[in-house]
C-alpha positions in Angstrom: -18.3 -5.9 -27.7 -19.3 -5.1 -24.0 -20.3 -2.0 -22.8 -18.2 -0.6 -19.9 -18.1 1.9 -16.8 -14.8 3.2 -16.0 -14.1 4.2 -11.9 -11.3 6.8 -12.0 -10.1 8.1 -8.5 -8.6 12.1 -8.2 -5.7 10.1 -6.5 -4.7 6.5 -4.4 -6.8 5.7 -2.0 -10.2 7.2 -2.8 -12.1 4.1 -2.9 -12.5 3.7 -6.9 -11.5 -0.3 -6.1 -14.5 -0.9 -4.0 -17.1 1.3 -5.7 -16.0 -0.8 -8.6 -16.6 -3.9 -6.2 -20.3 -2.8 -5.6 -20.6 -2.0 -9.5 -19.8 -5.7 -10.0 -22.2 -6.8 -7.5 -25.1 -4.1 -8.8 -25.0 -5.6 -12.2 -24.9 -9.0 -11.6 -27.9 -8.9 -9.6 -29.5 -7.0 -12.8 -28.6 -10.3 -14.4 -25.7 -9.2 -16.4 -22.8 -11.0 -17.1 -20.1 -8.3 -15.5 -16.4 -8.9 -15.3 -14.0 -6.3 -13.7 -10.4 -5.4 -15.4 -7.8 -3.0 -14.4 -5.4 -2.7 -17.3 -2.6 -2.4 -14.8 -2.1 -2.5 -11.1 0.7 -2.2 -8.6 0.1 -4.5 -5.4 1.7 -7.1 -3.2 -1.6 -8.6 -2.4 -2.3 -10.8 -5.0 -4.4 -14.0 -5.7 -4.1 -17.1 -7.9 -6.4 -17.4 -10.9 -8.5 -20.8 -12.3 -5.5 -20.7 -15.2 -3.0 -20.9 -12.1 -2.1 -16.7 -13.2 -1.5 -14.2 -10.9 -3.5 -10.8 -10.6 -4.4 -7.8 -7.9 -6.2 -9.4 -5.1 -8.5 -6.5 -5.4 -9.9 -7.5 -9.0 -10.0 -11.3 -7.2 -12.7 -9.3 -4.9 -14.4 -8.0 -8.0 -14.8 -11.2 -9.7 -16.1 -12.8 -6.7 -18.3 -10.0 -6.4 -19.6 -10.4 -10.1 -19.8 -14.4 -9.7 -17.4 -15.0 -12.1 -14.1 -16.6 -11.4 -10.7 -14.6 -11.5 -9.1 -14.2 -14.9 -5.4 -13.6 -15.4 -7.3 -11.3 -18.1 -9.3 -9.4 -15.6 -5.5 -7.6 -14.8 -3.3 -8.4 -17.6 -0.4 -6.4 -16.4 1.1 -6.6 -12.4 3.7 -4.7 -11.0 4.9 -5.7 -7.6 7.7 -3.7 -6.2 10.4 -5.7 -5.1 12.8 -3.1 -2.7 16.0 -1.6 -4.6 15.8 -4.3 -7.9 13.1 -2.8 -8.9 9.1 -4.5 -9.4 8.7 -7.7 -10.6 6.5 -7.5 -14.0 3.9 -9.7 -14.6 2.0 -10.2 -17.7 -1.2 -12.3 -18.1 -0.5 -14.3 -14.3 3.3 -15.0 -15.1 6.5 -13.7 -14.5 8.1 -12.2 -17.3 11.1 -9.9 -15.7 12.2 -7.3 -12.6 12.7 -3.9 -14.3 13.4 -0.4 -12.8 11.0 2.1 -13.4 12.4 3.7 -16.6 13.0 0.2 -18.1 9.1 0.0 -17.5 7.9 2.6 -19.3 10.1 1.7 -22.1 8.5 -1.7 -22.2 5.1 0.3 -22.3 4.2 -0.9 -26.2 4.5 -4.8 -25.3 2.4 -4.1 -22.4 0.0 -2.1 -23.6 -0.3 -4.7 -26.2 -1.0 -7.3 -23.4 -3.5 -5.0 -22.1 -5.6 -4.9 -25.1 -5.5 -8.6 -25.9 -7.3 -8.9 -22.4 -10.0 -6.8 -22.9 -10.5 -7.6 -26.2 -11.3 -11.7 -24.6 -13.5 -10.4 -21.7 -15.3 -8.3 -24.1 -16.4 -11.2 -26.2 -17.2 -13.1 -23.3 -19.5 -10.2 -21.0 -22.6 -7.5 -21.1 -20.0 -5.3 -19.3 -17.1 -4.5 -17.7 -16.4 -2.4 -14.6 -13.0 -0.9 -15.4 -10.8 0.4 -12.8 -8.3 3.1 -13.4 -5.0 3.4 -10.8 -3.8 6.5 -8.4 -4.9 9.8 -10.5 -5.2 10.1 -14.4 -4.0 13.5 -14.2 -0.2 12.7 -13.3 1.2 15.0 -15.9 4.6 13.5 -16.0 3.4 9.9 -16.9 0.4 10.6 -18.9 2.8 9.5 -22.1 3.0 6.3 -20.5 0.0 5.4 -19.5 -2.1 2.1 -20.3 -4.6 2.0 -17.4 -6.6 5.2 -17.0 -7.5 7.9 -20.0 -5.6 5.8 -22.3 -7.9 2.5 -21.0 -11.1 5.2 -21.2 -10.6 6.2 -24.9 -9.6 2.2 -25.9 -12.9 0.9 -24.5 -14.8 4.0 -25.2 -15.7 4.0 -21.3 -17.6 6.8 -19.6 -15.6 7.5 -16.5 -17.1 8.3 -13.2 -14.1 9.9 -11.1 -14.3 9.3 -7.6 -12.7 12.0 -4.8 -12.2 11.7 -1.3 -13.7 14.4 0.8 -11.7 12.9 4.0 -9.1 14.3 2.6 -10.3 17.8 2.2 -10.2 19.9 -0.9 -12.2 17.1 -3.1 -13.7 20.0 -4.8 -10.2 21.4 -5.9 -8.9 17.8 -6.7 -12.3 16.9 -8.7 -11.7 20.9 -10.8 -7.5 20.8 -11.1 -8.1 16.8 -12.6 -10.7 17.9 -15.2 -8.4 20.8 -16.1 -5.4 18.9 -15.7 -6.3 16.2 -18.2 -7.7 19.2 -21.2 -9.6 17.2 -23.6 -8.8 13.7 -22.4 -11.2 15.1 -20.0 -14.1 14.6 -21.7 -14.5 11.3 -21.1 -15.2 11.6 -17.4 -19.3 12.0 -17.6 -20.0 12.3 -13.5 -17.7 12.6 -10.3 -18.6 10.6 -6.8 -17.7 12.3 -3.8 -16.4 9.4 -0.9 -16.4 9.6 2.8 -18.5 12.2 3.6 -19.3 13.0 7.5 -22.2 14.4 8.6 -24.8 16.7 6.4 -25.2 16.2 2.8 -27.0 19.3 2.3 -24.1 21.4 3.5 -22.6 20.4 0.5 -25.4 21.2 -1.8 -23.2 25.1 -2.8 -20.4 22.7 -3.5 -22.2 20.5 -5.8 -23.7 23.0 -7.6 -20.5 25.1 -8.4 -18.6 22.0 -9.7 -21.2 21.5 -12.3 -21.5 24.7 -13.4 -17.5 24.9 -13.3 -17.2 21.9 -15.2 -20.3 21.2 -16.7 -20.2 17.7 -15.0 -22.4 16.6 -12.3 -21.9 14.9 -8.9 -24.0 11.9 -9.1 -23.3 10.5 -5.5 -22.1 11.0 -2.3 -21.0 7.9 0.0 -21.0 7.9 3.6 -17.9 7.1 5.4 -17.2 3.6 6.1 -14.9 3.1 8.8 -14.2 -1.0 7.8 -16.8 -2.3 5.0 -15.2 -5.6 6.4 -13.1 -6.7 2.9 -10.0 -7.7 2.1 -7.6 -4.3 1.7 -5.7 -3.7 -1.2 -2.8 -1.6 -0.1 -0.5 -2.3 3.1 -1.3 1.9 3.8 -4.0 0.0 5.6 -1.6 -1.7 8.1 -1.0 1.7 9.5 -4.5 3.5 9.1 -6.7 1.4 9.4 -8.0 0.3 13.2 -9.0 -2.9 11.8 -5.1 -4.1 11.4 -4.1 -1.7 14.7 -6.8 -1.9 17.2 -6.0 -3.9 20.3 -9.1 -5.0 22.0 -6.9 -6.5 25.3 -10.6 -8.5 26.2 -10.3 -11.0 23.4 -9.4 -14.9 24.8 -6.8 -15.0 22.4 -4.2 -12.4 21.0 -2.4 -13.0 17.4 0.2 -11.0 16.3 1.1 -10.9 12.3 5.1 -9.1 12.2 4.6 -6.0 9.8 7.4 -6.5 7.2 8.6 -4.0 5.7 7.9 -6.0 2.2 4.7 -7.6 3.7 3.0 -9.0 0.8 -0.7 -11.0 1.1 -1.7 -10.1 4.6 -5.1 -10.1 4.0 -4.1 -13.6 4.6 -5.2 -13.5 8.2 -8.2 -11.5 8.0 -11.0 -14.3 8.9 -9.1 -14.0 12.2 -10.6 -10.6 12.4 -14.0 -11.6 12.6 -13.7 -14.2 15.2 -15.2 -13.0 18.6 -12.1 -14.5 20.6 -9.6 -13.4 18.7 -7.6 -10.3 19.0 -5.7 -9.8 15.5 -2.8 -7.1 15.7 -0.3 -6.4 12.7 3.0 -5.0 14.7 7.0 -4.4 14.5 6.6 -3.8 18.3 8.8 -6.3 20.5 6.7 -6.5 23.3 3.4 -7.5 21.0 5.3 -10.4 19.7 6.6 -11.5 23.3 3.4 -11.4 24.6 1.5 -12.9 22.0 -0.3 -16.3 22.0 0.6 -16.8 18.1 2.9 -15.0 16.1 2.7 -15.2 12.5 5.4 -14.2 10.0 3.5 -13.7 7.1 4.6 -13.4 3.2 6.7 -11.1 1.8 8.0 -9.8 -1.6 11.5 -10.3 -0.4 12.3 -12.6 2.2 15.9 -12.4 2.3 15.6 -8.4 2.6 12.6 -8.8 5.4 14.9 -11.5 7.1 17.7 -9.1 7.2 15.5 -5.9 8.9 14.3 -8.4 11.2 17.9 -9.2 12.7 18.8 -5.3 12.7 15.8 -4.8 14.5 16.0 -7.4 17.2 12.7 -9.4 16.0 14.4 -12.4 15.3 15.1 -12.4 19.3 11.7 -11.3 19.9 10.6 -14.4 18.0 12.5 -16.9 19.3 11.6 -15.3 22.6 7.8 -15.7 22.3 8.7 -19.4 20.9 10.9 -20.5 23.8 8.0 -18.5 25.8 5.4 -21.5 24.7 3.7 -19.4 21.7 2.8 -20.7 18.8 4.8 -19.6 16.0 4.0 -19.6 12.4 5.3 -18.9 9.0 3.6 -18.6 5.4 5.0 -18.2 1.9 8.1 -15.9 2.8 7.7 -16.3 6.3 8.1 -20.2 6.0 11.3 -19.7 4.3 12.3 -17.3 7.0 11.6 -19.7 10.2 14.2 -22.3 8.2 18.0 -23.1 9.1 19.5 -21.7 5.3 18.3 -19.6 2.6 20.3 -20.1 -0.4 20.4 -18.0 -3.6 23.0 -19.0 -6.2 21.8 -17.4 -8.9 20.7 -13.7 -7.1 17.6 -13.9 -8.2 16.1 -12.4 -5.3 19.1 -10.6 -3.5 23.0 -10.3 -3.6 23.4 -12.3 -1.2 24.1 -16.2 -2.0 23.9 -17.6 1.6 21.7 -16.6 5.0 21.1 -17.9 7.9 17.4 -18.3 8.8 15.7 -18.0 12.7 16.7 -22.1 12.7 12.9 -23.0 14.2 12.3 -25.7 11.7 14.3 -28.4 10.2 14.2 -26.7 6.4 16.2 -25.3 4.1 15.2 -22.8 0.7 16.5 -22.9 -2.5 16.0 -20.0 -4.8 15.5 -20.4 -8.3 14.5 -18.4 -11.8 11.3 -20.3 -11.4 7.5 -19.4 -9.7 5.2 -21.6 -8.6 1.4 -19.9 -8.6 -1.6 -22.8 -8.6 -4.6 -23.7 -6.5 -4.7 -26.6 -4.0 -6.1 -29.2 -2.5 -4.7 -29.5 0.8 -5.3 -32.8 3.4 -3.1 -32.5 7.1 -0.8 -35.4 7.6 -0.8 -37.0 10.9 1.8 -34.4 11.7 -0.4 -31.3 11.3 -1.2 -28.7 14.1 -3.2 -29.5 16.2 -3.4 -33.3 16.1 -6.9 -34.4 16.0 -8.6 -35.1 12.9 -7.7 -34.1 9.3 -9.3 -31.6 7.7 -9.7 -30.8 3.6 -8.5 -27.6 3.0 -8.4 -25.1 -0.1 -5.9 -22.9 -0.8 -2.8 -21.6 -3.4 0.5 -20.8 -4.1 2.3 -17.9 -4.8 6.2 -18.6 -4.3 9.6 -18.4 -5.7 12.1 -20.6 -4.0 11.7 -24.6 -3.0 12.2 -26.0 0.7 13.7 -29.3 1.4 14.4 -30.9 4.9 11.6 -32.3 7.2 8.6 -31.5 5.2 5.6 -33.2 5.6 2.5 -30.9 7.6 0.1 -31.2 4.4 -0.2 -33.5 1.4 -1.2 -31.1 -1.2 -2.4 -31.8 -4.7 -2.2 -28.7 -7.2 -4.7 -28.1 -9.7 -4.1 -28.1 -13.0 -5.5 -27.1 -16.5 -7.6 -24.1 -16.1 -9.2 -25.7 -13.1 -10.6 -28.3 -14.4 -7.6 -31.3 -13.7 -5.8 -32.3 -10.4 -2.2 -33.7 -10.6 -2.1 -37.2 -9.9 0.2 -37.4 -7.2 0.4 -35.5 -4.0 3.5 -33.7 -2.7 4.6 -32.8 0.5 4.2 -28.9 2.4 4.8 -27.4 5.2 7.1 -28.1 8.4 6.6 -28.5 12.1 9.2 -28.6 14.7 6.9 -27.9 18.3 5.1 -25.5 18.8 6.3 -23.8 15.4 5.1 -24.5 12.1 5.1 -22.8 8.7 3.6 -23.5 4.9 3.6 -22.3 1.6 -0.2 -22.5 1.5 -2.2 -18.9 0.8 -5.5 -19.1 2.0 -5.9 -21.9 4.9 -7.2 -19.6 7.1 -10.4 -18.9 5.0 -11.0 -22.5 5.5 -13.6 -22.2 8.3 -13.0 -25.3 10.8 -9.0 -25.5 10.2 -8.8 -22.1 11.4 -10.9 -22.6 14.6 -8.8 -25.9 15.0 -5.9 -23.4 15.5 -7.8 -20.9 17.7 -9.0 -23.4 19.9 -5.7 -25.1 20.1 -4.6 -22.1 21.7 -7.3 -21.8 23.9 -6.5 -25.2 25.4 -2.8 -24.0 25.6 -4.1 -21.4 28.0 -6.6 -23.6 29.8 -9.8 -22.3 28.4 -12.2 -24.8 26.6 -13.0 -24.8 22.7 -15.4 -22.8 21.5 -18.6 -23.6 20.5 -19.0 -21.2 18.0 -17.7 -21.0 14.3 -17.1 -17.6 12.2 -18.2 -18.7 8.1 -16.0 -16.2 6.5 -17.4 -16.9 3.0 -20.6 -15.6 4.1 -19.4 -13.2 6.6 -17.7 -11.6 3.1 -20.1 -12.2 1.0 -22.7 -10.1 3.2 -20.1 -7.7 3.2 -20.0 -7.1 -0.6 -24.1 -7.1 -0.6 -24.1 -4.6 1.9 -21.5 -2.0 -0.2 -23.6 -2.8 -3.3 -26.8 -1.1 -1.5 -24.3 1.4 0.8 -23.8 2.5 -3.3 -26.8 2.0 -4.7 -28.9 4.4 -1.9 -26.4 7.2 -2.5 -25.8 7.2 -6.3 -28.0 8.5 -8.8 -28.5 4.4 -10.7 -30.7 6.0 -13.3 -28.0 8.0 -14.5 -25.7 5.2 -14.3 -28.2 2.6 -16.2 -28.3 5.6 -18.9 -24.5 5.9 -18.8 -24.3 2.6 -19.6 -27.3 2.5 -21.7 -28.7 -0.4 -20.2 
C-alpha cells in the first residue's frame, strides 16, 4: 500500500493543484515512485491518457511532473459541464452519461466505487501518492456526497495539508471556519500552507502563532506570489484574471487571437504561443481583436453547437469572416473545426435540440454527431496540402471529440495509437481541412510540437513581409524548467522535514 499526502484548499483556486504539482516533482527527485490522483475533478481542460482515457489536464501536469505517464486511474471520475444538459460524466477515461447535478449525487455509490478501484491500482504500483482534494471540504451541504476530499482523506488514511489563499484576504478566518466547519473530519488535516503572500513574512508571524494555538495545527509554509509560474491553467477563471491570457503587448511581430467561448474547453492548447518572443497571444470576444488579428483561432469547446449559436448573436461569425476576407489566417480545433464547416448535423440530440445548423461555411466540411467519442493519441504527418507548404513535419498529438467530419479532408494523415500505447493502427486516416487561408483539425496538441508551430508563425511573418525567424522556443523544456522551478519556489518556503515526517519517509 502507498503512503500519501493529501493537498486540500479552504476553497477553488488556492493553488492546492500546483503545490500538488511540485510535491510530484519533490519526490521524484528523492527517487520515489509518486503518482498524483484526484478522486474527482470538474474541468474542460482535459488530456488523453497512454490507455486512450480521458482525465483533468491538471493531473496530466502532475504525472508529467512525477515522470510517470497519465493514468485514466490518476482521476477516475470527470465531470465536464456541458451548458443546460447538465455535465458529461466520465468514469476511468470514458464516457458513461450527461446527468444533472442531483442525478449525480445519486449516482455517488457507483462512483465512489470507481474511485476506490483507482487508488487501490496506483497504490500497488507507487511509494506515494500526492492526492488532491477539489474547491473546499467544508461545503456543508455536499459533505454527504462527497468522494474527493475528507471522504478520499479517511479512505487513504492521508494527512492533509490545507492550503489558503492570503490574496484573498481573510486566509486566517477561512483556514479557522474550515477546521471548525468539518468537526472531527477535521482531524485529518495535520498542517495548513498559506499561498500568495506579498511582501513581509514576519508581519505574519502574530497570525501564525494564533492559528496554532486556535487550532492546535501549525502553518508549515508560506509561498510567495507567483504572478505566472508559466504552466498550463486548470480553470478558464484564468481567461479573465490572468494577464498571461489578457495582456496585449502591441510590440510583438505577430498578434494571435484565440475567441473566448463561452464553453471554451482545452485552451491551454495555444499556450507555447505564449512563450514565443514574436508572438502576441490574446484570448478575446472583442470584435475589433479578431479583425485586427494576424490569426484567429476558434479553439475547442464543450458544446459547439451552443458556442456557434453565441457567436452569431454576438456578431463574431462576421467578425470572423471579416478578418478572413481581410487576409488573416483563420483556424479551427476540435469544436472550432466543426464550427468553420458548411453543416452541423445532430440527429439524435446528443449534443443539442437542435438537428440541423448552419456553420461559418470557411471550409468544404460537414459534422455529424453521434452517441460515440473518439479520445486517442496520434501520430500526425502534413499532406502536401498542409499550411504552410514546405516540408512535412511529424507531429504528436490527440483527440478528444464527439462528432465525425466528412467533405474535403485531407491536411494530416494521422495514425492513432492503440493498446495502452504500445500498438499503432495500421492504416492512416485522413484530418483536418484547408480551404485558403483557413484551416482547421481535430488534432489537440500540434502546437507543443516545436518546429510545426514556428512553421505557422513564420508563415505569418512572411504574410506581413518580415523574414523567418531564426529562433525556436522548446516548449518541452521551457515547461519542464517551469515545474523544477515550483518544486524549489515550494521546497524554500515549506518546512520538508515536517513533510518527510508526515509522510514518514
Amino acid at each position: 500500500m502507498a503512503k500519501s499526502l493529501m493537498i486540500q484548499g479552504t476553497g477553488s483556486g488556492a493553488g492546492k493543484s500546483l503545490i500538488a504539482t511540485a510535491f510530484c516533482r519533490i519526490f521524484r527527485d528523492m527517487g520515489l515512485k509518486v503518482a498524483p490522483f484526484k478522486a474527482q475533478n470538474m474541468a474542460l481542460n482535459s488530456y488523453v491518457t497512454i490507455e486512450g482515457g480521458e482525465i483533468g489536464r491538471a493531473q496530466a501536469l502532475q504525472a508529467e511532473a512525477a515522470g510517470v505517464d497519465a493514468s485514466v486511474h490518476m482521476n477516475p471520475v470527470l465531470l465536464k459541464a456541458s451548458g443546460e444538459m447538465g455535465s458529461q460524466v466520465i468514469l476511468q477515461g470514458k464516457v458513461h452519461a450527461t446527468m444533472k447535478a442531483r442525478d449525480y449525487y445519486a449516482f455517488r455509490r457507483e462512483a465512489w466505487a470507481t474511485v476506490r478501484k483507482s487508488f487501490a491500482a496506483l497504490s500497488k504500483k507507487y511509494d506515494i501518492l500526492v492526492i488532491e482534494g477539489a474547491g473546499s471540504p467544508a461545503e456543508i451541504n455536499l459533505m454527504d456526497v462527497d468522494i474527493v476530499n475528507m471522504a478520499m482523506a479517511r479512505h487513504a488514511k492521508a494527512p492533509v495539508i490545507l492550503v489558503g489563499d492570503i490574496d484573498k484576504g481573510g486566509v486566517f478566518a477561512s483556514l479557522y471556519g474550515t477546521v471548525k466547519l468539518l468537526g472531527r473530519n477535521s482531524r485529518y488535516i495535520k498542517a495548513f500552507v498559506i499561498n500568495k503572500f506579498r511582501g513581509d513574512v514576519e508581519i505574519l508571524s502574530p497570525g501564525l502563532d494564533m492559528i496554532r494555538q486556535k487550532t492546535g495545527i501549525p502553518v508549515i509554509g508560506v509561498l510567495p506570489f507567483v504572478q505566472d509560474m508559466g504552466l498550463p491553467e486548470e480553470d478558464g477563471m484564468a481567461l479573465y484574471q490572468n494577464t498571461k491570457y489578457t495582456a496585449q503587448s502591441r510590440s510583438a511581430a505577430v498578434r494571435i487571437v484565440v475567441v473566448r467561448l463561452k464553453f471554451i474547453s482545452n485552451f491551454t492548447d495555444f499556450d507555447p504561443f505564449y512563450h514565443e518572443p514574436d508572438v502576441d497571444l490574446l484570448f478575446s470576444a472583442n470584435p475589433t481583436d479578431i479583425e485586427n488579428a494576424d490569426m484567429v483561432i476558434i479553439p475547442g469547446t464543450k458544446n459547439t453547437v451552443k458556442d456557434l449559436m453565441l457567436m452569431k448573436e454576438n456578431g463574431l461569425d462576421a467578425s470572423i469572416k471579416n478578418a478572413c476576407m481581410r487576409g488573416a489566417a483563420v483556424m479551427g480545433m476540435c469544436g472550432g473545426y466543426q464550427m468553420l464547416g458548411k453543416k452541423i448535423y445532430d440527429p439524435e440530440g446528443v449534443e443539442s435540440p437542435y438537428r440541423e445548423v448552419d456553420g461559418l461555411g470557411l471550409l468544404d466540411i460537414e459534422t455529424t454527431f453521434g452517441p460515440g467519442k473518439r479520445t486517442c493519441r496520434v501520430e500526425a504527418v502534413e499532406t502536401s496540402a498542409a499550411l504552410p507548404q514546405e516540408e512535412a513535419h511529424f507531429l504528436t498529438g490527440y483527440e478528444i471529440h464527439m462528432g465525425d467530419s466528412h467533405g474535403d479532408i485531407g491536411l494530416f494523415r494521422v495514425r492513432r495509437i492503440t493498446s495502452a500505447g504500445k500498438g499503432r493502427e495500421s492504416a492512416y486516416v485522413l484530418d483536418g481541412s484547408r480551404k485558403g487561408n483557413c484551416w482547421g483539425t481535430y488534432l489537440h496538441g500540434i502546437f507543443d510540437n516545436d518546429s510545426f508551430r514556428r512553421k505557422v508563425i513564420d508563415g505569418l511573418r512572411m504574410d506581413k513581409g518580415m523574414p523567418p525567424s531564426a529562433s525556436c522556443s522548446h516548449y518541452a523544456a521551457i515547461k519542464e524548467k517551469a515545474i523544477d522551478d515550483l518544486a524549489h519556489m515550494v521546497m524554500t518556503n515549506m518546512d520538508m522535514t515536517f513533510v518527510k515526517e508526515l509522510c514518514a519517509l
